[in-house]
Amino acid sequence: MPIQNVKGTHDIIGAEADVYENIENLLKHIATVFAFKQVRPPVLEHSEVFVRGVGESSDVVRKEMYTFEDKGGRSLTLRPEFTAGIIRLMVQNKILSNNELPYKAFYLGPVFRYERPQLGRYRQFNQFGVESVGHDSPVNDLEVIVLAYVILQSLGLENVTIKINTLGDEESRDNYRGALKEYFASHLEKMCPDCHSRYELNPLRILDCKVPEDQEIVKGAPKMSNFLSTASKERFAFMLKSLDELQIPYEVDEGLVRGLDYYSETVFEFHYTSKTGNNYGAIGAGGHYDKLVKELGGPDLPGVGFSFGIERLVSVLSDDGLVNIEEDEGVAFYVMPLGIKSQVEALNIANVIRMLGYATDMCFDDVKLSSMFKRAEKKHARYAIILGENEINNNEVIIKDLSTQQQTTIPMDILEDRCIDLMSQEHQCDCGCEHDGDEHEHHHDGECCCGHHHK
Ligand code: HAM
């Protein structure tokens, strides 16, 4: 049996890879317009970055990290999320002391979590996200939520539910943890073994337990809103009022605690059930954090950010018919060497045309001309370039227009000019509009900016 891909990973091929790229390019573009700068941290970090950053009580650190010892005996981890690594990068590179704050960064790439694979849940998946670090104004939190909202709107996802909650400041959470400990103490005996460790490490995590019997107990637990400090209450009220003013719809969800330990104050998640009824879980999530930068050895500065799961975005967009799978545009030229001896010269010719920027392929098999034409057709080639020994000896090539079937023999030294002429004619139309050559924009369905259809 051939070797299979690792469980929980997936191959992204051809048109689907184009879909990923288009979505990623849109997200990157919008983040750039919001004045975020790209950063690219390594996939591998010292495990400590996540143990200290994401927190020992989180499921991610307790159960889901791909951690191993390298040959030098160091404990390394494939990133299970970006935020802690981004803060490590900012601290190490003194970005927070050398720039005006907040420093606004965006990122994109694979992350790894050892989770049970299911709908929308992979072991290797891709995240796009942002972190705005170093400024405590709630307006920074708002800017990040607005950015996420604009991204979702631009993707065409109109009916997103934004769930929002506050975890308060440290004082609020300390008080709340105390109340939760008191409440769960009398129920703990009946609860799952995981909740026993959560009770010790961080009782807030019990609120996220998925065991149905435990969820019933969780329903009766004290609510965070009763333990908020005045400052946290005011901050959250300001957030909600401002979201109203910005006309961003939201739902306050008091049960939203997020699974990573670094959060404080405002946290949020983006939920979307596709029209087909598939629920892939949160398509993105984030929040504010106060202590993460300090925890990772930096100054005492807060931050806020979110990450989208690209696989989940692709799934909901595909389910709702919002993905443009672009037709294979094919190649402009297909070079056909007649006989093995012509192949290297054919490659040379293909390269000359490629340098002009036109997609060009060649036939690598010594097959009949008729079979080469069939291959050219499969590749949606516009022109065939035929090259036999005679042509090479005479320093010529044959160019055949595959839609009109007209062919001409031309000297090799005018090949580049001829290719440019042919390709610019492709963009000319008889509509009498003013556009010409490269300005003449073609669309994927073959319609050009003048409204005409050209091949
Ligand atoms: P997270 O909620 O753990 O947050 O993940 C963010 C998004 O990644 C989720 O909403 C989901 O779309 C996607 N995701 C998570 N796990 C999987 C999986 N196994 N398979 C596919 N997609 C998945 C974070 O990672 C935080 N770093 C977000 C953040 C940034 N908070 C502040 N800044």
Tab-separated table of C-alpha atoms and ligand atoms in Angstrom:
chain	number	residue	atom	x	y	z
A	1	MET	CA	0.000	0.000	0.000
A	2	PRO	CA	1.401	3.444	-0.902
A	3	ILE	CA	2.358	5.690	2.026
A	4	GLN	CA	-0.563	7.831	3.234
A	5	ASN	CA	-0.495	11.362	4.624
A	6	VAL	CA	-0.328	11.757	8.417
A	7	LYS	CA	-3.739	11.531	10.146
A	8	GLY	CA	-5.280	14.966	10.616
A	9	THR	CA	-3.245	16.565	7.810
A	10	HIS	CA	-4.538	17.262	4.332
A	11	ASP	CA	-3.150	17.835	0.862
A	12	ILE	CA	-4.182	21.019	-0.939
A	13	ILE	CA	-3.962	20.618	-4.695
A	14	GLY	CA	-4.380	22.745	-7.836
A	15	ALA	CA	-7.606	24.784	-7.897
A	16	GLU	CA	-8.093	24.336	-4.128
A	17	ALA	CA	-4.601	25.719	-3.524
A	18	ASP	CA	-5.641	28.731	-5.645
A	19	VAL	CA	-8.696	29.192	-3.405
A	20	TYR	CA	-6.438	29.216	-0.318
A	21	GLU	CA	-4.096	31.671	-1.967
A	22	ASN	CA	-6.875	34.044	-3.021
A	23	ILE	CA	-8.341	34.085	0.484
A	24	GLU	CA	-4.923	34.533	2.079
A	25	ASN	CA	-4.071	37.368	-0.310
A	26	LEU	CA	-7.330	39.137	0.530
A	27	LEU	CA	-6.680	38.809	4.286
A	28	LYS	CA	-3.096	40.048	3.904
A	29	HIS	CA	-4.254	42.968	1.768
A	30	ILE	CA	-6.892	44.073	4.286
A	31	ALA	CA	-4.432	43.786	7.206
A	32	THR	CA	-1.939	45.904	5.234
A	33	VAL	CA	-4.617	48.536	4.585
A	34	PHE	CA	-5.185	48.599	8.361
A	35	ALA	CA	-1.421	49.343	8.672
A	36	PHE	CA	-0.387	45.959	10.081
A	37	LYS	CA	3.079	44.688	9.077
A	38	GLN	CA	3.852	41.100	8.208
A	39	VAL	CA	6.000	38.975	10.542
A	40	ARG	CA	7.133	35.394	9.939
A	41	PRO	CA	8.196	33.569	13.083
A	42	PRO	CA	9.673	30.070	12.810
A	43	VAL	CA	7.385	27.053	13.092
A	44	LEU	CA	9.665	25.610	15.786
A	45	GLU	CA	9.961	27.311	19.172
A	46	HIS	CA	11.390	26.319	22.547
A	47	SER	CA	8.503	24.537	24.298
A	48	GLU	CA	8.745	27.077	27.106
A	49	VAL	CA	7.328	29.789	24.813
A	50	PHE	CA	3.982	27.979	24.772
A	51	VAL	CA	4.091	26.466	28.252
A	52	ARG	CA	4.598	29.931	29.730
A	53	GLY	CA	2.713	31.836	27.047
A	54	VAL	CA	-0.398	29.758	26.353
A	55	GLY	CA	-0.418	28.389	29.894
A	56	GLU	CA	-0.103	25.054	31.647
A	57	SER	CA	-3.798	24.744	32.350
A	58	SER	CA	-4.841	24.992	28.685
A	59	ASP	CA	-5.781	21.838	26.783
A	60	VAL	CA	-3.428	22.978	24.036
A	61	VAL	CA	-0.391	22.734	26.324
A	62	ARG	CA	-1.607	19.799	28.406
A	63	LYS	CA	-2.614	17.504	25.566
A	64	GLU	CA	-2.188	18.870	22.105
A	65	MET	CA	1.370	20.005	21.516
A	66	TYR	CA	3.774	18.291	19.141
A	67	THR	CA	6.727	18.441	21.497
A	68	PHE	CA	9.983	16.543	21.082
A	69	GLU	CA	13.572	16.607	22.171
A	70	ASP	CA	15.983	17.543	19.395
A	71	LYS	CA	19.368	15.881	18.991
A	72	GLY	CA	20.878	18.506	21.282
A	73	GLY	CA	18.478	17.585	24.093
A	74	ARG	CA	16.347	20.762	23.789
A	75	SER	CA	12.591	20.542	24.211
A	76	LEU	CA	11.078	22.013	21.045
A	77	THR	CA	7.459	22.391	19.951
A	78	LEU	CA	5.789	22.835	16.561
A	79	ARG	CA	3.720	25.966	17.169
A	80	PRO	CA	0.162	25.133	18.290
A	81	GLU	CA	-0.782	28.819	17.765
A	82	PHE	CA	0.964	32.033	16.755
A	83	THR	CA	0.417	34.564	19.525
A	84	ALA	CA	3.046	33.381	22.033
A	85	GLY	CA	5.666	33.021	19.272
A	86	ILE	CA	4.856	36.482	17.902
A	87	ILE	CA	5.356	38.008	21.357
A	88	ARG	CA	8.636	36.076	21.743
A	89	LEU	CA	9.684	37.533	18.361
A	90	MET	CA	8.731	41.086	19.385
A	91	VAL	CA	10.510	40.857	22.743
A	92	GLN	CA	13.669	39.252	21.374
A	93	ASN	CA	13.953	41.746	18.515
A	94	LYS	CA	13.225	44.724	20.811
A	95	ILE	CA	10.369	45.700	18.534
A	96	LEU	CA	8.341	47.071	21.429
A	97	SER	CA	11.091	49.461	22.563
A	98	ASN	CA	12.136	50.615	19.086
A	99	ASN	CA	8.758	51.416	17.548
A	100	GLU	CA	5.783	53.606	18.133
A	101	LEU	CA	3.166	51.539	19.962
A	102	PRO	CA	0.995	49.673	19.376
A	103	TYR	CA	3.141	47.561	17.068
A	104	LYS	CA	0.692	45.963	14.667
A	105	ALA	CA	1.722	42.653	13.105
A	106	PHE	CA	-0.030	40.079	10.903
A	107	TYR	CA	0.982	36.500	10.194
A	108	LEU	CA	-0.009	33.446	8.239
A	109	GLY	CA	1.106	29.839	8.274
A	110	PRO	CA	0.651	26.293	9.515
A	111	VAL	CA	-0.012	25.397	13.160
A	112	PHE	CA	-0.091	21.953	14.757
A	113	ARG	CA	-2.384	20.516	17.418
A	114	TYR	CA	-2.762	16.874	18.379
A	115	GLU	CA	-6.574	16.928	18.412
A	116	ARG	CA	-9.101	14.312	17.377
A	117	PRO	CA	-9.621	14.949	13.659
A	118	GLN	CA	-13.254	15.698	12.744
A	119	LEU	CA	-15.249	18.177	10.652
A	120	GLY	CA	-13.210	21.404	10.577
A	121	ARG	CA	-10.608	20.013	12.970
A	122	TYR	CA	-7.167	19.111	11.697
A	123	ARG	CA	-3.809	18.325	13.283
A	124	GLN	CA	-2.025	20.592	10.840
A	125	PHE	CA	-4.040	23.607	9.770
A	126	ASN	CA	-3.399	27.191	8.738
A	127	GLN	CA	-4.040	30.361	10.663
A	128	PHE	CA	-4.068	33.976	9.611
A	129	GLY	CA	-4.033	36.485	12.438
A	130	VAL	CA	-2.961	39.812	13.824
A	131	GLU	CA	-1.523	41.124	17.095
A	132	SER	CA	-1.621	44.785	18.096
A	133	VAL	CA	0.808	45.092	20.982
A	134	GLY	CA	1.848	47.749	23.472
A	135	HIS	CA	-1.074	50.118	23.929
A	136	ASP	CA	-3.769	49.748	26.576
A	137	SER	CA	-6.621	51.723	25.013
A	138	PRO	CA	-9.797	49.680	24.425
A	139	VAL	CA	-9.843	51.408	21.035
A	140	ASN	CA	-7.014	49.027	20.035
A	141	ASP	CA	-9.276	46.115	20.917
A	142	LEU	CA	-11.990	47.739	18.823
A	143	GLU	CA	-9.696	48.262	15.838
A	144	VAL	CA	-8.812	44.570	15.862
A	145	ILE	CA	-12.478	43.532	15.993
A	146	VAL	CA	-13.313	45.982	13.183
A	147	LEU	CA	-10.504	44.465	11.097
A	148	ALA	CA	-11.854	40.944	11.644
A	149	TYR	CA	-15.356	42.147	10.791
A	150	VAL	CA	-14.190	43.830	7.570
A	151	ILE	CA	-12.393	40.629	6.580
A	152	LEU	CA	-15.529	38.538	7.104
A	153	GLN	CA	-17.648	41.049	5.159
A	154	SER	CA	-15.123	41.172	2.318
A	155	LEU	CA	-15.231	37.385	2.079
A	156	GLY	CA	-19.016	37.662	1.700
A	157	LEU	CA	-19.818	36.015	5.066
A	158	GLU	CA	-22.734	38.204	6.030
A	159	ASN	CA	-24.318	36.200	8.816
A	160	VAL	CA	-21.438	35.829	11.190
A	161	THR	CA	-22.235	35.788	14.891
A	162	ILE	CA	-19.677	37.663	16.937
A	163	LYS	CA	-19.717	36.303	20.479
A	164	ILE	CA	-18.091	38.568	22.986
A	165	ASN	CA	-17.371	38.440	26.709
A	166	THR	CA	-15.058	39.917	29.297
A	167	LEU	CA	-12.747	37.958	31.561
A	168	GLY	CA	-11.972	41.105	33.527
A	169	ASP	CA	-8.604	42.134	34.936
A	170	GLU	CA	-6.409	40.009	37.209
A	171	GLU	CA	-8.248	41.094	40.342
A	172	SER	CA	-11.642	40.190	38.813
A	173	ARG	CA	-10.375	36.794	37.689
A	174	ASP	CA	-8.763	36.009	41.071
A	175	ASN	CA	-12.083	36.704	42.781
A	176	TYR	CA	-13.986	34.703	40.196
A	177	ARG	CA	-11.611	31.724	40.442
A	178	GLY	CA	-12.131	31.725	44.200
A	179	ALA	CA	-15.918	31.642	43.751
A	180	LEU	CA	-15.662	28.850	41.144
A	181	LYS	CA	-13.467	26.761	43.471
A	182	GLU	CA	-15.999	27.116	46.202
A	183	TYR	CA	-18.871	26.156	43.887
A	184	PHE	CA	-17.177	23.186	42.175
A	185	ALA	CA	-15.693	21.779	45.429
A	186	SER	CA	-19.000	20.126	46.320
A	187	HIS	CA	-19.577	18.759	42.742
A	188	LEU	CA	-16.062	17.642	41.903
A	189	GLU	CA	-16.565	14.023	42.939
A	190	LYS	CA	-19.114	13.531	40.122
A	191	MET	CA	-17.053	15.329	37.489
A	192	CYS	CA	-14.656	13.956	34.818
A	193	PRO	CA	-10.971	13.334	35.668
A	194	ASP	CA	-9.976	16.253	33.408
A	195	CYS	CA	-12.064	18.618	35.520
A	196	HIS	CA	-10.150	17.427	38.603
A	197	SER	CA	-6.882	18.685	37.077
A	198	ARG	CA	-8.634	21.822	35.789
A	199	TYR	CA	-9.882	22.462	39.319
A	200	GLU	CA	-6.297	22.486	40.582
A	201	LEU	CA	-4.701	24.334	37.656
A	202	ASN	CA	-7.395	26.848	36.712
A	203	PRO	CA	-11.080	26.346	37.569
A	204	LEU	CA	-12.050	28.715	34.719
A	205	ARG	CA	-11.162	25.869	32.328
A	206	ILE	CA	-13.976	23.739	33.831
A	207	LEU	CA	-16.446	26.105	32.157
A	208	ASP	CA	-15.185	24.779	28.787
A	209	CYS	CA	-15.682	21.083	29.673
A	210	LYS	CA	-17.574	19.276	26.894
A	211	VAL	CA	-18.831	16.303	29.015
A	212	PRO	CA	-22.673	16.649	29.054
A	213	GLU	CA	-23.072	15.769	32.785
A	214	ASP	CA	-20.388	18.318	33.695
A	215	GLN	CA	-22.049	20.939	31.498
A	216	GLU	CA	-25.203	20.584	33.613
A	217	ILE	CA	-23.143	21.352	36.722
A	218	VAL	CA	-21.443	24.256	34.921
A	219	LYS	CA	-24.869	25.805	34.262
A	220	GLY	CA	-25.288	26.494	37.977
A	221	ALA	CA	-21.792	28.028	38.393
A	222	PRO	CA	-21.364	31.679	39.439
A	223	LYS	CA	-21.164	34.194	36.567
A	224	MET	CA	-18.074	36.253	35.771
A	225	SER	CA	-20.123	39.460	35.502
A	226	ASN	CA	-20.712	39.390	39.273
A	227	PHE	CA	-16.991	39.490	39.997
A	228	LEU	CA	-15.804	42.226	37.659
A	229	SER	CA	-13.833	45.128	39.078
A	230	THR	CA	-15.257	48.584	38.388
A	231	ALA	CA	-12.496	49.265	35.840
A	232	SER	CA	-13.242	46.028	33.941
A	233	LYS	CA	-16.981	46.669	34.011
A	234	GLU	CA	-16.440	50.146	32.566
A	235	ARG	CA	-14.032	48.887	29.939
A	236	PHE	CA	-16.494	46.245	28.738
A	237	ALA	CA	-19.406	48.707	28.733
A	238	PHE	CA	-17.272	51.043	26.592
A	239	MET	CA	-16.518	48.183	24.178
A	240	LEU	CA	-20.181	47.290	23.727
A	241	LYS	CA	-21.286	50.903	23.335
A	242	SER	CA	-18.576	51.515	20.738
A	243	LEU	CA	-19.484	48.362	18.794
A	244	ASP	CA	-23.058	49.677	18.669
A	245	GLU	CA	-21.767	53.008	17.381
A	246	LEU	CA	-19.649	51.245	14.764
A	247	GLN	CA	-22.709	49.151	13.817
A	248	ILE	CA	-20.945	45.880	14.432
A	249	PRO	CA	-23.464	43.284	15.606
A	250	TYR	CA	-22.502	41.048	18.551
A	251	GLU	CA	-23.930	38.704	21.152
A	252	VAL	CA	-22.671	38.813	24.717
A	253	ASP	CA	-21.935	35.223	25.765
A	254	GLU	CA	-21.101	34.938	29.437
A	255	GLY	CA	-19.981	31.338	28.919
A	256	LEU	CA	-17.197	32.361	26.540
A	257	VAL	CA	-13.915	31.878	28.432
A	258	ARG	CA	-11.516	30.859	25.582
A	259	GLY	CA	-9.190	27.897	25.909
A	260	LEU	CA	-5.850	29.712	26.164
A	261	ASP	CA	-4.658	31.117	29.483
A	262	TYR	CA	-3.266	34.489	28.438
A	263	TYR	CA	-6.539	36.357	27.977
A	264	SER	CA	-7.918	39.156	30.137
A	265	GLU	CA	-10.687	41.726	29.594
A	266	THR	CA	-12.419	41.403	26.194
A	267	VAL	CA	-12.505	38.045	24.384
A	268	PHE	CA	-14.450	37.157	21.232
A	269	GLU	CA	-15.186	34.396	18.739
A	270	PHE	CA	-16.645	34.399	15.225
A	271	HIS	CA	-19.233	31.699	14.575
A	272	TYR	CA	-20.866	30.775	11.298
A	273	THR	CA	-23.062	27.898	10.287
A	274	SER	CA	-23.051	27.395	6.528
A	275	LYS	CA	-26.321	27.322	4.586
A	276	THR	CA	-25.940	23.551	4.262
A	277	GLY	CA	-26.111	23.393	8.075
A	278	ASN	CA	-22.487	22.406	8.611
A	279	ASN	CA	-21.082	23.839	11.815
A	280	TYR	CA	-17.301	23.911	11.641
A	281	GLY	CA	-16.882	25.520	15.067
A	282	ALA	CA	-15.468	29.015	15.486
A	283	ILE	CA	-13.972	30.307	12.227
A	284	GLY	CA	-11.857	32.748	14.195
A	285	ALA	CA	-11.266	33.976	17.715
A	286	GLY	CA	-9.162	36.284	19.809
A	287	GLY	CA	-8.998	38.736	22.623
A	288	HIS	CA	-7.019	41.049	24.829
A	289	TYR	CA	-4.061	39.930	26.957
A	290	ASP	CA	-2.324	41.798	29.768
A	291	LYS	CA	0.472	39.616	31.090
A	292	LEU	CA	1.745	37.669	28.085
A	293	VAL	CA	4.478	40.110	27.057
A	294	LYS	CA	5.845	40.268	30.620
A	295	GLU	CA	5.541	36.501	31.020
A	296	LEU	CA	7.800	36.083	27.998
A	297	GLY	CA	10.448	38.430	29.383
A	298	GLY	CA	9.294	41.708	27.827
A	299	PRO	CA	8.010	44.984	29.235
A	300	ASP	CA	4.707	45.118	31.121
A	301	LEU	CA	2.573	45.839	28.047
A	302	PRO	CA	-0.804	44.526	26.895
A	303	GLY	CA	-1.860	43.300	23.479
A	304	VAL	CA	-4.866	42.193	21.506
A	305	GLY	CA	-5.292	39.951	18.482
A	306	PHE	CA	-7.252	37.289	16.677
A	307	SER	CA	-6.621	34.311	14.421
A	308	PHE	CA	-8.804	32.831	11.696
A	309	GLY	CA	-8.633	29.155	10.783
A	310	ILE	CA	-8.120	29.208	7.018
A	311	GLU	CA	-9.462	25.657	6.525
A	312	ARG	CA	-12.685	26.616	8.270
A	313	LEU	CA	-13.000	29.786	6.183
A	314	VAL	CA	-12.504	27.763	2.994
A	315	SER	CA	-15.104	25.204	4.144
A	316	VAL	CA	-17.856	27.706	4.956
A	317	LEU	CA	-17.146	29.724	1.816
A	318	SER	CA	-17.277	26.573	-0.356
A	319	ASP	CA	-20.464	25.329	1.326
A	320	ASP	CA	-22.129	28.671	0.668
A	321	GLY	CA	-20.973	28.866	-2.942
A	322	LEU	CA	-18.825	31.906	-2.208
A	323	VAL	CA	-15.631	30.422	-3.585
A	324	ASN	CA	-14.593	31.196	-7.114
A	325	ILE	CA	-12.851	28.160	-8.426
A	326	GLU	CA	-11.153	29.798	-11.327
A	327	GLU	CA	-11.218	28.047	-14.633
A	328	ASP	CA	-7.821	26.692	-15.591
A	329	GLU	CA	-6.525	29.568	-17.684
A	330	GLY	CA	-4.126	27.207	-19.391
A	331	VAL	CA	-0.904	28.168	-21.077
A	332	ALA	CA	-0.335	30.724	-23.808
A	333	PHE	CA	2.234	28.638	-25.708
A	334	TYR	CA	2.914	24.932	-26.012
A	335	VAL	CA	6.259	23.989	-27.547
A	336	MET	CA	6.350	20.749	-29.535
A	337	PRO	CA	9.779	19.278	-30.279
A	338	LEU	CA	9.746	16.740	-33.122
A	339	GLY	CA	12.220	14.112	-32.011
A	340	ILE	CA	14.356	13.769	-28.908
A	341	LYS	CA	17.139	15.854	-30.460
A	342	SER	CA	14.922	18.938	-30.578
A	343	GLN	CA	13.951	18.772	-26.907
A	344	VAL	CA	16.746	20.880	-25.433
A	345	GLU	CA	16.212	23.578	-28.068
A	346	ALA	CA	12.467	23.392	-27.294
A	347	LEU	CA	13.219	23.972	-23.616
A	348	ASN	CA	15.379	26.928	-24.600
A	349	ILE	CA	12.563	28.411	-26.688
A	350	ALA	CA	10.041	27.818	-23.892
A	351	ASN	CA	12.342	29.678	-21.504
A	352	VAL	CA	12.749	32.622	-23.898
A	353	ILE	CA	8.934	33.000	-24.045
A	354	ARG	CA	8.553	32.466	-20.277
A	355	MET	CA	10.949	35.383	-19.723
A	356	LEU	CA	8.409	37.554	-21.559
A	357	GLY	CA	5.916	36.583	-18.858
A	358	TYR	CA	3.716	34.215	-20.904
A	359	ALA	CA	2.808	30.834	-19.432
A	360	THR	CA	4.531	28.232	-21.582
A	361	ASP	CA	4.835	24.481	-21.416
A	362	MET	CA	6.440	21.888	-23.679
A	363	CYS	CA	5.972	18.270	-24.608
A	364	PHE	CA	8.529	15.989	-22.955
A	365	ASP	CA	7.573	12.832	-24.854
A	366	ASP	CA	8.699	11.750	-28.277
A	367	VAL	CA	5.170	11.272	-29.633
A	368	LYS	CA	3.379	11.975	-32.908
A	369	LEU	CA	2.446	15.546	-33.777
A	370	SER	CA	-1.276	14.671	-33.604
A	371	SER	CA	-0.858	13.475	-30.044
A	372	MET	CA	1.051	16.659	-29.168
A	373	PHE	CA	-1.881	18.727	-30.469
A	374	LYS	CA	-4.232	16.783	-28.216
A	375	ARG	CA	-1.997	17.559	-25.255
A	376	ALA	CA	-1.884	21.239	-26.244
A	377	GLU	CA	-5.680	21.255	-26.275
A	378	LYS	CA	-5.825	19.697	-22.797
A	379	LYS	CA	-3.547	22.447	-21.548
A	380	HIS	CA	-5.841	25.077	-23.123
A	381	ALA	CA	-2.870	26.389	-25.102
A	382	ARG	CA	-3.459	29.373	-27.415
A	383	TYR	CA	-0.480	28.779	-29.716
A	384	ALA	CA	1.650	25.786	-30.588
A	385	ILE	CA	5.292	26.242	-31.427
A	386	ILE	CA	6.551	23.404	-33.583
A	387	LEU	CA	10.211	22.632	-33.769
A	388	GLY	CA	11.715	19.861	-35.913
A	389	GLU	CA	15.267	19.230	-37.047
A	390	ASN	CA	14.575	21.163	-40.291
A	391	GLU	CA	13.459	24.214	-38.352
A	392	ILE	CA	16.496	24.036	-36.081
A	393	ASN	CA	18.841	23.744	-39.098
A	394	ASN	CA	17.165	26.744	-40.773
A	395	ASN	CA	16.987	28.705	-37.522
A	396	GLU	CA	13.188	28.875	-37.749
A	397	VAL	CA	10.094	27.858	-35.813
A	398	ILE	CA	6.487	27.240	-36.801
A	399	ILE	CA	3.795	29.070	-34.833
A	400	LYS	CA	0.268	27.749	-35.079
A	401	ASP	CA	-2.778	29.607	-33.796
A	402	LEU	CA	-4.788	26.796	-32.236
A	403	SER	CA	-8.147	28.531	-32.557
A	404	THR	CA	-7.886	29.597	-36.230
A	405	GLN	CA	-5.529	26.727	-37.187
A	406	GLN	CA	-3.386	29.215	-39.159
A	407	GLN	CA	0.324	28.555	-39.075
A	408	THR	CA	3.379	30.499	-40.130
A	409	THR	CA	7.074	29.795	-40.231
A	410	ILE	CA	9.181	32.592	-38.797
A	411	PRO	CA	12.915	33.170	-38.276
A	412	MET	CA	13.970	32.351	-34.736
A	413	ASP	CA	15.320	35.860	-34.128
A	414	ILE	CA	11.867	37.455	-34.424
A	415	LEU	CA	10.220	34.876	-32.135
A	416	GLU	CA	10.067	37.171	-29.100
A	417	ASP	CA	8.573	40.072	-31.071
A	418	ARG	CA	6.011	37.756	-32.676
A	419	CYS	CA	4.963	36.340	-29.294
A	420	ILE	CA	4.514	39.861	-27.909
A	421	ASP	CA	2.463	40.856	-31.000
A	422	LEU	CA	0.253	37.794	-30.717
A	423	MET	CA	-0.357	38.190	-27.031
A	424	SER	CA	-1.155	41.896	-27.276
A	425	GLN	CA	-3.659	41.150	-30.075
A	426	GLU	CA	-5.338	38.847	-27.587
A	427	HIS	CA	-6.130	41.938	-25.602
A	428	GLN	CA	-7.367	44.026	-28.499
A	429	CYS	CA	-10.964	44.135	-29.408
A	430	ASP	CA	-13.067	45.724	-32.079
A	431	CYS	CA	-15.386	47.499	-29.688
A	432	GLY	CA	-13.699	50.816	-30.399
A	433	CYS	CA	-12.982	51.409	-26.730
A	434	GLU	CA	-9.900	53.366	-25.856
A	435	HIS	CA	-8.073	50.613	-23.994
A	436	ASP	CA	-5.254	48.853	-25.707
A	437	GLY	CA	-2.743	46.090	-25.104
A	438	ASP	CA	-2.019	45.431	-21.440
A	439	GLU	CA	-4.573	47.979	-20.269
A	440	HIS	CA	-7.245	45.795	-21.749
A	441	GLU	CA	-8.341	43.804	-18.797
A	442	HIS	CA	-9.681	40.282	-19.325
A	443	HIS	CA	-11.858	38.590	-16.777
A	444	HIS	CA	-11.961	34.921	-15.930
A	445	ASP	CA	-15.146	34.217	-17.820
A	446	GLY	CA	-13.537	35.566	-20.978
A	447	GLU	CA	-15.359	38.883	-20.764
A	448	CYS	CA	-13.162	41.901	-21.189
A	449	CYS	CA	-13.571	45.303	-19.596
A	450	CYS	CA	-15.420	46.533	-22.688
A	451	GLY	CA	-18.098	43.912	-22.138
A	452	HIS	CA	-17.028	41.808	-25.139
A	453	HIS	CA	-16.099	38.167	-25.076
A	454	HIS	CA	-12.719	37.328	-26.565
A	455	LYS	CA	-11.002	34.030	-26.592
B	1	HAM	P1	-7.859	29.561	18.821
B	1	HAM	O1	-9.270	29.795	19.162
B	1	HAM	O2	-7.171	28.457	19.521
B	1	HAM	O3	-7.110	30.932	19.080
B	1	HAM	O4	-7.728	29.323	17.275
B	1	HAM	C1	-8.149	30.298	16.335
B	1	HAM	C2	-8.878	29.655	15.173
B	1	HAM	O5	-8.090	28.601	14.606
B	1	HAM	C3	-10.174	28.944	15.596
B	1	HAM	O6	-11.236	29.866	15.710
B	1	HAM	C4	-10.371	28.000	14.423
B	1	HAM	O7	-10.957	28.674	13.325
B	1	HAM	C5	-8.955	27.624	14.055
B	1	HAM	N1	-8.636	26.285	14.615
B	1	HAM	C6	-8.316	25.994	15.887
B	1	HAM	N2	-8.067	24.672	16.023
B	1	HAM	C7	-8.244	24.125	14.799
B	1	HAM	C8	-8.122	22.803	14.258
B	1	HAM	N3	-7.734	21.770	14.997
B	1	HAM	N4	-8.369	22.604	12.940
B	1	HAM	C9	-8.722	23.647	12.150
B	1	HAM	N5	-8.834	24.928	12.586
B	1	HAM	C10	-8.601	25.168	13.890
B	1	HAM	C11	-5.782	31.122	18.865
B	1	HAM	O8	-5.079	30.344	18.255
B	1	HAM	C12	-5.284	32.441	19.370
B	1	HAM	N6	-3.832	32.514	19.121
B	1	HAM	C13	-6.043	33.600	18.769
B	1	HAM	C14	-5.527	34.908	19.233
B	1	HAM	C15	-4.694	35.739	18.579
B	1	HAM	N7	-5.778	35.466	20.409
B	1	HAM	C16	-5.114	36.625	20.513
B	1	HAM	N8	-4.424	36.775	19.391
